[in-house]
XYZ file of C-alpha atoms in Angstrom:
615
model
C 0.000 0.000 0.000
C 1.386 3.415 -0.944
C 1.596 5.906 1.920
C -0.221 9.193 1.490
C -0.116 12.522 3.258
C -2.414 12.487 6.317
C -5.561 14.567 5.971
C -6.055 17.543 8.212
C -9.803 17.368 8.926
C -10.716 17.072 12.586
C -12.382 13.762 13.480
C -14.935 13.449 16.281
C -14.504 11.201 19.340
C -16.909 8.254 19.344
C -19.836 8.406 21.724
C -20.081 4.598 21.889
C -18.415 2.794 24.825
C -16.143 -0.175 24.369
C -12.919 -1.151 22.645
C -12.123 -2.454 19.184
C -14.884 -2.426 16.585
C -18.293 -1.609 18.127
C -21.305 -2.034 15.869
C -24.141 0.470 16.063
C -27.136 1.148 13.837
C -25.748 2.393 10.532
C -22.061 2.028 11.253
C -19.205 0.956 13.492
C -17.269 2.771 16.182
C -13.539 2.058 16.465
C -11.390 2.601 19.545
C -7.715 1.697 20.033
C -5.052 2.485 22.604
C -1.917 3.974 21.013
C -0.436 6.267 23.635
C 2.444 7.719 21.617
C 0.638 8.036 18.279
C 0.222 11.410 16.601
C -2.514 10.159 14.284
C -4.420 6.918 13.790
C -6.506 5.889 10.774
C -8.860 2.983 10.370
C -8.458 1.474 6.910
C -10.828 -1.121 5.493
C -12.923 -2.306 2.627
C -15.679 0.076 3.795
C -13.453 2.983 2.622
C -11.775 1.103 -0.257
C -8.646 0.755 1.883
C -8.018 4.486 1.878
C -5.174 5.443 4.189
C -6.587 8.901 4.908
C -10.366 8.709 4.635
C -11.163 7.791 8.244
C -8.932 9.336 10.924
C -9.634 8.596 14.575
C -9.839 11.369 17.151
C -7.518 11.550 20.133
C -9.407 11.250 23.408
C -6.487 12.885 25.203
C -5.645 9.823 27.279
C -3.845 7.624 24.766
C -7.063 6.289 23.266
C -8.238 7.086 19.748
C -11.784 6.659 18.442
C -14.351 7.629 15.808
C -17.730 6.555 14.474
C -17.544 5.368 10.870
C -20.848 5.384 9.054
C -21.389 2.480 6.685
C -18.791 0.143 8.249
C -20.713 -3.077 8.848
C -20.465 -6.587 10.188
C -18.128 -8.718 8.087
C -16.054 -5.791 6.828
C -12.275 -6.094 7.237
C -10.016 -3.406 8.657
C -6.640 -2.475 10.134
C -5.166 0.549 11.861
C -2.525 2.790 10.314
C -0.604 4.453 13.130
C 1.640 7.520 12.788
C 4.183 8.298 15.483
C 7.371 10.325 15.940
C 9.037 7.025 16.921
C 8.409 5.587 13.440
C 10.135 6.300 10.153
C 6.981 5.107 8.417
C 3.503 4.393 9.793
C 2.707 1.055 11.450
C 0.035 -1.221 10.043
C -1.517 -2.991 13.027
C -4.350 -5.435 13.593
C -6.859 -4.285 16.192
C -5.712 -5.803 19.523
C -9.400 -6.378 20.317
C -10.186 -8.100 16.992
C -12.290 -11.216 17.642
C -11.735 -12.614 14.186
C -8.619 -12.098 12.077
C -7.937 -12.889 8.443
C -5.184 -15.438 8.891
C -3.088 -14.663 5.828
C -3.265 -10.858 5.937
C -3.825 -9.868 9.561
C -6.942 -7.832 8.840
C -9.555 -7.841 11.564
C -13.229 -8.486 10.894
C -16.042 -6.395 12.300
C -18.031 -8.944 14.315
C -21.299 -8.879 16.206
C -21.660 -10.047 19.793
C -25.271 -11.045 19.079
C -26.018 -14.780 19.032
C -29.063 -16.976 19.482
C -28.283 -19.008 22.566
C -31.743 -20.565 22.601
C -34.032 -20.936 25.579
C -32.254 -23.752 27.429
C -30.546 -22.527 30.574
C -27.284 -24.318 31.345
C -26.495 -24.848 35.002
C -22.884 -25.380 35.991
C -22.421 -28.736 37.772
C -21.503 -28.511 41.426
C -17.741 -28.363 41.696
C -17.645 -31.495 43.848
C -19.255 -33.382 40.934
C -16.915 -32.111 38.207
C -14.912 -34.551 36.101
C -12.808 -32.617 33.591
C -11.725 -33.832 30.157
C -8.711 -31.876 28.862
C -8.883 -31.515 25.091
C -6.842 -29.980 22.255
C -9.124 -28.878 19.419
C -6.724 -29.526 16.554
C -5.748 -33.098 17.411
C -8.800 -34.493 19.225
C -10.811 -35.613 16.207
C -9.978 -34.646 12.629
C -12.819 -35.632 10.340
C -11.328 -34.093 7.207
C -7.882 -35.732 7.479
C -6.659 -33.206 4.913
C -3.555 -31.945 6.685
C -5.655 -29.307 8.438
C -6.274 -29.500 12.188
C -9.564 -30.598 13.678
C -12.129 -27.934 14.470
C -15.081 -27.095 16.696
C -17.569 -28.820 14.406
C -15.484 -32.011 14.502
C -15.700 -32.069 18.305
C -19.468 -31.600 18.185
C -19.609 -34.961 16.379
C -18.033 -36.561 19.460
C -20.104 -34.877 22.186
C -22.398 -37.900 22.487
C -19.307 -40.025 23.084
C -18.044 -37.672 25.803
C -21.460 -37.472 27.436
C -21.683 -41.280 27.586
C -18.154 -41.471 28.982
C -19.581 -39.481 31.871
C -17.375 -36.401 32.000
C -19.248 -33.165 32.681
C -16.612 -30.537 31.885
C -14.378 -30.043 28.864
C -11.233 -27.973 29.287
C -9.943 -26.677 25.968
C -6.298 -25.863 25.468
C -5.959 -22.256 24.215
C -7.838 -21.480 21.006
C -5.998 -18.251 20.071
C -4.972 -17.721 16.473
C -1.443 -18.935 15.755
C 1.038 -18.878 12.863
C 1.492 -22.041 10.845
C -0.778 -25.062 10.676
C -0.784 -26.315 14.276
C 0.043 -25.218 17.805
C -0.455 -26.255 21.406
C -1.990 -22.779 21.763
C 0.398 -21.246 24.256
C 1.868 -18.659 21.853
C -0.844 -15.991 21.720
C -0.263 -12.850 19.659
C -3.901 -11.707 19.516
C -5.651 -12.734 22.748
C -9.147 -11.859 21.478
C -8.818 -13.784 18.210
C -9.889 -17.396 17.670
C -7.769 -19.667 15.492
C -9.355 -19.564 12.035
C -8.685 -23.232 11.257
C -10.754 -24.153 14.344
C -13.666 -21.985 13.185
C -15.018 -18.461 13.429
C -16.116 -16.764 16.619
C -19.696 -17.750 15.680
C -18.553 -21.364 15.259
C -17.136 -21.263 18.764
C -20.442 -19.977 20.150
C -22.237 -22.799 18.351
C -19.765 -25.205 19.928
C -20.349 -23.852 23.454
C -24.103 -24.065 22.887
C -23.798 -27.685 21.740
C -21.583 -28.594 24.724
C -24.091 -27.055 27.135
C -26.956 -28.895 25.460
C -25.253 -32.140 26.544
C -25.067 -30.954 30.161
C -21.313 -30.413 29.918
C -19.475 -27.323 31.161
C -16.867 -25.633 28.975
C -13.603 -24.432 30.531
C -10.911 -22.583 28.599
C -7.161 -22.158 29.022
C -6.051 -18.519 28.894
C -2.512 -17.143 28.724
C -1.586 -13.860 30.412
C 1.883 -14.608 31.812
C 3.365 -13.914 28.353
C 2.346 -13.121 24.801
C 4.116 -14.340 21.697
C 6.783 -15.111 20.793
C 5.359 -15.410 17.261
C 3.544 -12.732 15.240
C 3.530 -10.111 17.973
C 4.306 -7.399 15.416
C 0.881 -8.051 13.890
C -0.763 -5.963 16.617
C 0.696 -5.542 20.098
C 4.442 -5.216 19.588
C 5.505 -1.540 19.549
C 2.011 -0.694 18.341
C 2.648 3.049 18.330
C 6.398 2.897 17.711
C 7.506 3.583 21.277
C 9.714 1.162 23.201
C 12.698 1.132 25.518
C 15.768 -1.079 25.274
C 14.308 -3.063 22.409
C 11.197 -3.994 24.355
C 7.680 -4.460 23.083
C 6.329 -1.007 23.839
C 3.234 0.024 25.728
C 1.675 -3.438 26.181
C 4.828 -4.948 27.705
C 7.458 -4.420 30.343
C 10.457 -2.819 28.658
C 13.068 -3.632 31.308
C 14.454 -6.692 33.102
C 10.907 -7.826 33.917
C 9.942 -8.414 30.281
C 11.522 -11.820 29.666
C 9.923 -15.214 30.259
C 10.939 -18.598 28.882
C 7.941 -18.459 26.549
C 7.609 -14.894 25.245
C 7.413 -11.299 26.467
C 5.566 -10.457 29.674
C 2.696 -7.936 29.610
C 3.104 -4.867 31.807
C 0.751 -5.775 34.648
C 1.253 -2.349 36.191
C -0.183 -0.287 33.313
C -3.899 0.401 33.844
C -4.590 0.028 30.122
C -2.929 -3.392 29.972
C -4.757 -4.539 33.092
C -8.004 -3.400 31.486
C -7.119 -5.253 28.287
C -6.620 -8.506 30.209
C -9.757 -7.921 32.262
C -11.798 -7.300 29.102
C -10.458 -10.536 27.648
C -11.512 -12.504 30.734
C -14.989 -11.002 30.668
C -15.354 -11.634 26.931
C -14.834 -15.381 27.345
C -17.165 -15.596 30.333
C -19.952 -13.386 28.996
C -19.993 -13.146 25.222
C -18.938 -16.778 24.753
C -20.624 -18.080 27.949
C -17.570 -20.119 28.981
C -18.020 -21.646 32.447
C -14.506 -21.244 33.795
C -10.931 -20.338 32.993
C -7.637 -22.071 33.640
C -4.832 -19.491 33.911
C -1.558 -20.675 32.417
C 1.612 -20.381 34.544
C 0.388 -17.967 37.197
C 3.801 -18.212 38.858
C 5.108 -16.167 35.911
C 2.443 -13.544 36.527
C 3.482 -13.155 40.144
C 7.259 -13.525 39.883
C 9.752 -12.385 37.237
C 11.637 -15.676 37.220
C 8.693 -17.965 37.909
C 9.885 -18.649 41.427
C 8.046 -19.339 44.656
C 9.058 -17.583 47.886
C 11.272 -15.111 46.036
C 10.038 -11.682 47.224
C 12.945 -9.792 45.657
C 11.614 -10.664 42.215
C 7.893 -10.776 42.901
C 5.506 -8.749 40.769
C 2.959 -7.299 43.224
C 1.065 -5.759 40.330
C 0.689 -9.246 38.827
C -0.676 -10.551 42.121
C -3.139 -7.660 42.424
C -4.231 -8.217 38.814
C -5.184 -11.810 39.594
C -7.030 -10.649 42.706
C -8.958 -8.066 40.687
C -9.936 -10.579 38.019
C -11.089 -13.151 40.568
C -12.969 -10.595 42.653
C -14.971 -9.451 39.661
C -15.827 -13.011 38.613
C -16.843 -13.912 42.167
C -19.044 -10.842 42.487
C -20.780 -11.336 39.135
C -20.742 -15.083 38.427
C -19.522 -16.978 41.508
C -20.513 -20.337 39.995
C -17.846 -19.944 37.298
C -14.568 -21.551 38.291
C -11.067 -20.104 37.971
C -8.130 -22.508 38.046
C -4.465 -21.597 38.385
C -1.604 -23.554 36.891
C 0.975 -22.481 39.453
C 2.649 -25.822 40.261
C 4.412 -24.513 43.360
C 2.149 -25.919 46.063
C 1.356 -22.399 47.251
C -1.931 -22.315 49.156
C -2.075 -18.499 48.923
C -3.155 -18.984 45.298
C -6.495 -20.263 46.635
C -6.911 -18.069 49.691
C -9.551 -15.381 49.435
C -8.413 -11.946 48.399
C -9.640 -10.407 51.651
C -6.893 -12.284 53.490
C -4.297 -11.475 50.841
C -4.718 -14.521 48.607
C -5.021 -14.531 44.833
C -8.594 -15.803 45.032
C -8.470 -18.739 42.602
C -11.072 -21.432 43.178
C -8.673 -24.279 42.426
C -5.176 -25.002 41.145
C -3.391 -27.882 39.458
C -2.098 -30.334 42.051
C 1.305 -31.291 40.726
C 2.417 -33.008 43.948
C -0.389 -35.553 43.477
C 0.733 -36.221 39.915
C 4.381 -36.780 40.748
C 3.731 -39.029 43.745
C 1.344 -41.247 41.796
C 3.534 -41.295 38.707
C 6.661 -42.211 40.656
C 4.847 -44.990 42.473
C 3.487 -46.549 39.276
C 6.305 -45.971 36.791
C 8.975 -47.413 39.049
C 10.286 -50.693 37.603
C 10.368 -52.534 40.916
C 7.665 -52.958 43.518
C 10.227 -52.246 46.210
C 10.576 -48.701 44.892
C 6.881 -47.869 45.298
C 6.496 -45.599 48.320
C 3.085 -45.985 49.929
C 3.732 -43.101 52.298
C 4.196 -40.749 49.353
C 0.946 -42.082 47.907
C -0.755 -41.474 51.260
C 0.524 -37.889 51.307
C -0.713 -37.387 47.732
C -4.213 -38.562 48.674
C -4.320 -36.332 51.760
C -2.730 -33.182 50.316
C -4.932 -30.148 49.798
C -4.586 -26.374 49.746
C -6.158 -25.176 52.974
C -9.183 -27.097 54.206
C -11.161 -27.432 50.968
C -10.432 -30.555 48.912
C -11.749 -28.871 45.754
C -8.886 -26.372 45.701
C -6.836 -28.857 43.718
C -7.206 -30.411 40.255
C -5.724 -33.918 40.213
C -4.615 -36.031 37.266
C -2.296 -38.794 36.115
C -1.911 -37.229 32.636
C -2.073 -33.686 31.338
C -1.032 -32.019 28.085
C 2.364 -30.870 29.410
C 3.329 -34.260 30.776
C 2.514 -36.208 27.616
C 3.634 -33.726 24.934
C 6.345 -34.646 22.466
C 7.547 -31.040 22.449
C 8.375 -31.475 26.159
C 10.021 -34.872 25.514
C 7.275 -36.565 27.531
C 5.192 -39.697 26.920
C 1.801 -41.061 27.874
C 1.468 -42.879 31.187
C 1.302 -46.453 29.755
C 4.360 -45.654 27.630
C 6.263 -44.424 30.680
C 5.375 -47.610 32.573
C 6.488 -50.030 29.841
C 8.358 -48.164 27.071
C 7.687 -49.659 23.664
C 5.059 -51.986 25.137
C 2.326 -49.617 26.241
C -0.339 -52.254 25.562
C 1.305 -54.778 27.882
C -0.392 -56.222 30.954
C 1.880 -54.185 33.227
C 1.133 -50.929 31.409
C -2.615 -51.522 31.437
C -2.738 -52.588 35.063
C -0.610 -49.829 36.534
C -1.845 -46.983 34.320
C -5.421 -47.780 35.299
C -4.402 -47.604 38.969
C -3.480 -44.005 38.214
C -7.034 -43.500 36.957
C -8.467 -45.120 40.099
C -6.501 -42.814 42.390
C -7.365 -39.743 40.299
C -11.084 -40.497 40.393
C -11.335 -41.578 44.037
C -9.010 -39.149 45.835
C -10.286 -35.809 47.168
C -10.072 -33.007 44.607
C -11.463 -32.267 41.150
C -10.356 -35.077 38.796
C -9.143 -34.457 35.251
C -8.174 -36.840 32.459
C -6.405 -36.002 29.204
C -8.035 -36.898 25.893
C -7.402 -40.472 24.775
C -6.264 -41.564 28.206
C -9.523 -43.501 28.477
C -8.582 -45.841 25.619
C -4.890 -46.339 26.331
C -3.371 -43.779 23.966
C 0.395 -44.247 24.015
C 3.608 -42.754 22.698
C 3.764 -38.967 22.905
C 0.955 -36.561 22.174
C 1.653 -34.174 19.287
C -0.515 -31.210 18.397
C -0.246 -31.953 14.673
C -1.182 -35.654 14.801
C -4.873 -36.562 15.221
C -5.622 -38.901 18.078
C -5.812 -42.543 17.023
C -9.451 -43.433 17.577
C -8.848 -47.046 16.508
C -7.609 -47.571 20.061
C -11.205 -47.211 21.235
C -12.165 -50.454 19.491
C -8.913 -52.170 20.459
C -9.186 -51.210 24.128
C -12.904 -50.718 24.601
C -12.680 -52.444 27.960
C -10.207 -49.848 29.251
C -12.687 -47.199 28.113
C -15.390 -49.008 30.094
C -13.139 -49.023 33.148
C -12.792 -45.249 32.949
C -16.514 -44.864 32.339
C -17.290 -46.950 35.422
C -14.880 -44.949 37.572
C -16.340 -41.649 36.378
C -19.864 -42.800 37.160
C -18.827 -43.938 40.627
C -17.091 -40.611 41.192
C -20.297 -38.794 40.225
C -22.464 -41.153 42.332
C -24.625 -42.218 39.389
C -25.957 -45.274 41.265
C -26.427 -43.358 44.531
C -24.148 -45.671 46.481
C -20.765 -43.875 46.303
C -21.719 -40.386 47.460
C -18.612 -40.185 49.609
C -16.383 -39.866 46.521
C -17.845 -36.362 46.088
C -17.212 -35.484 49.717
C -14.541 -33.536 51.526
C -13.474 -36.253 53.925
C -10.744 -38.869 53.664
C -8.936 -41.172 56.056
C -5.982 -43.159 54.728
C -6.288 -45.803 57.415
C -4.115 -48.589 55.985
C -0.562 -48.182 54.674
C 1.390 -51.391 54.114
C 4.668 -50.232 52.605
C 6.152 -53.721 52.821
C 3.500 -55.415 50.697
C 2.521 -52.230 48.788
C -1.155 -52.050 49.733
C -3.022 -48.908 50.726
C -6.651 -48.350 51.732
C -8.660 -45.221 52.442
C -12.142 -44.198 53.499
C -14.068 -41.456 51.658
C -17.278 -39.846 52.886
C -19.446 -36.776 52.606
C -21.831 -37.139 55.561
C -21.334 -40.840 56.253
C -23.753 -43.747 56.287
C -25.296 -46.146 53.785
C -24.606 -45.150 50.178
C -22.120 -42.541 51.373
C -19.182 -44.285 53.049
C -16.751 -45.634 50.461
C -13.640 -47.762 50.989
C -10.940 -47.878 48.312
C -8.246 -50.582 48.402
C -5.262 -50.369 46.040
C -2.631 -53.078 45.567
C 0.592 -51.643 44.110
C 2.333 -55.010 44.165
C 2.622 -57.936 41.757
C 0.961 -60.317 44.204
C -2.625 -61.451 44.682
C -4.386 -61.822 48.036
C -7.248 -64.286 48.569
C -8.116 -62.797 51.925
C -6.526 -59.484 52.871
C -7.730 -58.096 56.207
C -8.428 -54.346 56.501
C -10.521 -51.986 58.560
C -13.995 -50.712 57.695
C -15.916 -47.749 59.078
C -19.035 -49.840 59.862
C -20.108 -53.396 60.416
C -22.220 -55.228 57.873
C -22.123 -56.136 54.220
C -19.793 -54.212 51.933
C -20.486 -54.555 48.230
C -17.800 -54.369 45.587
C -18.778 -51.585 43.191
C -15.582 -51.817 41.156
C -12.821 -54.364 40.652
C -10.148 -53.177 38.200
C -9.148 -56.819 37.547
C -12.504 -57.684 35.958
C -11.754 -59.396 32.672
C -14.466 -57.373 30.960
C -12.014 -54.478 31.083
C -9.319 -56.522 29.355
C -9.071 -60.182 28.401
C -5.648 -60.403 30.046
C -7.061 -59.419 33.430
C -7.651 -62.271 35.853
C -11.101 -61.476 37.253
C -9.599 -62.242 40.649
C -11.118 -61.388 44.022
C -13.620 -58.633 44.303
C -16.113 -60.536 46.454
C -18.742 -59.076 48.747
C -17.458 -59.013 52.316
C -18.968 -58.711 55.765
C -17.208 -56.508 58.285
C -17.440 -57.407 61.945
C -16.729 -55.597 65.174
C -13.078 -55.469 66.215
C -10.765 -54.323 68.947
C -10.566 -50.483 68.986
C -6.788 -50.834 69.130
C -6.576 -52.704 65.827
C -3.799 -51.594 63.436
C -6.111 -49.600 61.169
C -7.875 -47.850 64.090
C -11.227 -48.593 62.457
C -14.363 -49.846 64.270
C -14.797 -52.887 62.036
C -12.692 -55.308 60.032
C -13.235 -57.537 57.023
C -11.420 -59.472 54.326
C -11.060 -58.597 50.667
C -9.671 -60.519 47.718
C -7.550 -58.400 45.444
C -5.467 -59.089 42.328
C -1.963 -57.829 41.526
C -1.796 -54.157 40.549
C -5.513 -53.808 41.150
C -8.045 -51.732 43.031
C -11.389 -52.321 44.722
C -14.112 -49.802 45.537
C -16.641 -50.918 48.159
C -19.700 -49.346 49.756
C -22.799 -50.354 51.712
């Protein structure tokens, strides 16, 4: 485009509130923050891409705006920004653009209007949540044409997910990205949706379809860094100003700017804080997302991503998270915010009134590592039942729901991180072996019976192996090969959600790990909500390669205890032995018995197996 001399007519400040492109009857208002600009023009197909026809007016506070008659939904546009810090004007995509032309960087004027229908979706109670972590591009690719999967592809599998029993989907980030595929953690335009996944309207259709199945939709968001790719499309040095080679007004321009992933936003600038806040509210309101998982909050609160490092803390990052959580809690307290902090810091979950960050939950990495180490270890002798006990008991504060627990997640199975799936880690090169099946499913048992909010990663339920790669569609043939493993997960999920009204305790806050046999590698724990018939649950897990015809443990009450789940049932896999798992009767015992439980009974349990019993 040839540059022309700026016109000298005086534009008028827009009377319409909001940022980006704001539709009104007969036209569109545009507003952009460009603090050091001397003139800003909006250029689009509504003015035949004229570089001078539509100047924006300075509002005197770094913002520029104007009402442009005739600019309509679907029109494309960019900003042309003049500044004394530039030798030639900057072409920039609107930072608030909700849809971007992938090959040119032009934004689209979009409408926030959408027909959500008359059905009212109610968020499941947090103690009933079972989360399914999902990457849009690689979950299910119907086209198989070298393009990633999309929202419409996932809709085809919602019946499958509903029958599996999960009631929340957590999407990895859906921001637009350069190239064909991405994990999603390289955002350049935080308001944009990846075009290969679908338009912003396609995403709304997807959310509507998910809700129609009774499933909540959670979304990963990234505010600890932006980039590193394509930042010069919009945010990077948007108005030409920067210091020491930094990114300009949206970023720190000093020693605080760098992260291992990209450049850090300036959490202290009111305009940047507002930009992040507006992004949060867009997902929750315009798109009706039910919760957000914040990526790497430790890099929002500390320059080097450290815990207990006050010299390098970012208090403005901490206060930003408090502000975001306070607003969500005051407006939509049923929507959940989850932090990926991974430092075991309970202040992440404490309420903001006491100085905490105010997140409802956070990823429980200590649970993951304890369970992984116990099950991946080659020898039974190396399995530490006391570490497993600590993993079951750990929580942030007094509320069990302040942690998300898992035996797989996208980071820990991703090829880019040199990681592999859990069965692959257990028996490398033989992930379909008896050992891999038996011990990986114990990880599922512990995830879905321990206190906390359980999460599984896509494909885990049918023994996906190797490494997960964002560019390779998940191999759905495993579902037919390992349908029994799928059924095992389905059964566990239904027990966790108390579908048969006899395992209510798995939704409860309470746990007592009453039996720890580190010599023989057996552990047992009691779960309950209020206690009593249909509530008290006993879970027995054998981490050893040895079967027991009659293993004596404590029970919370006398009477008959029914086996609701036996992981060794040969319906789950033909190689399983269908051993043990009989109904048992607990009798009164000496109060000083080793398990300190009021009753005792015998169970039969197979090698590397688990039982779930209730009355």
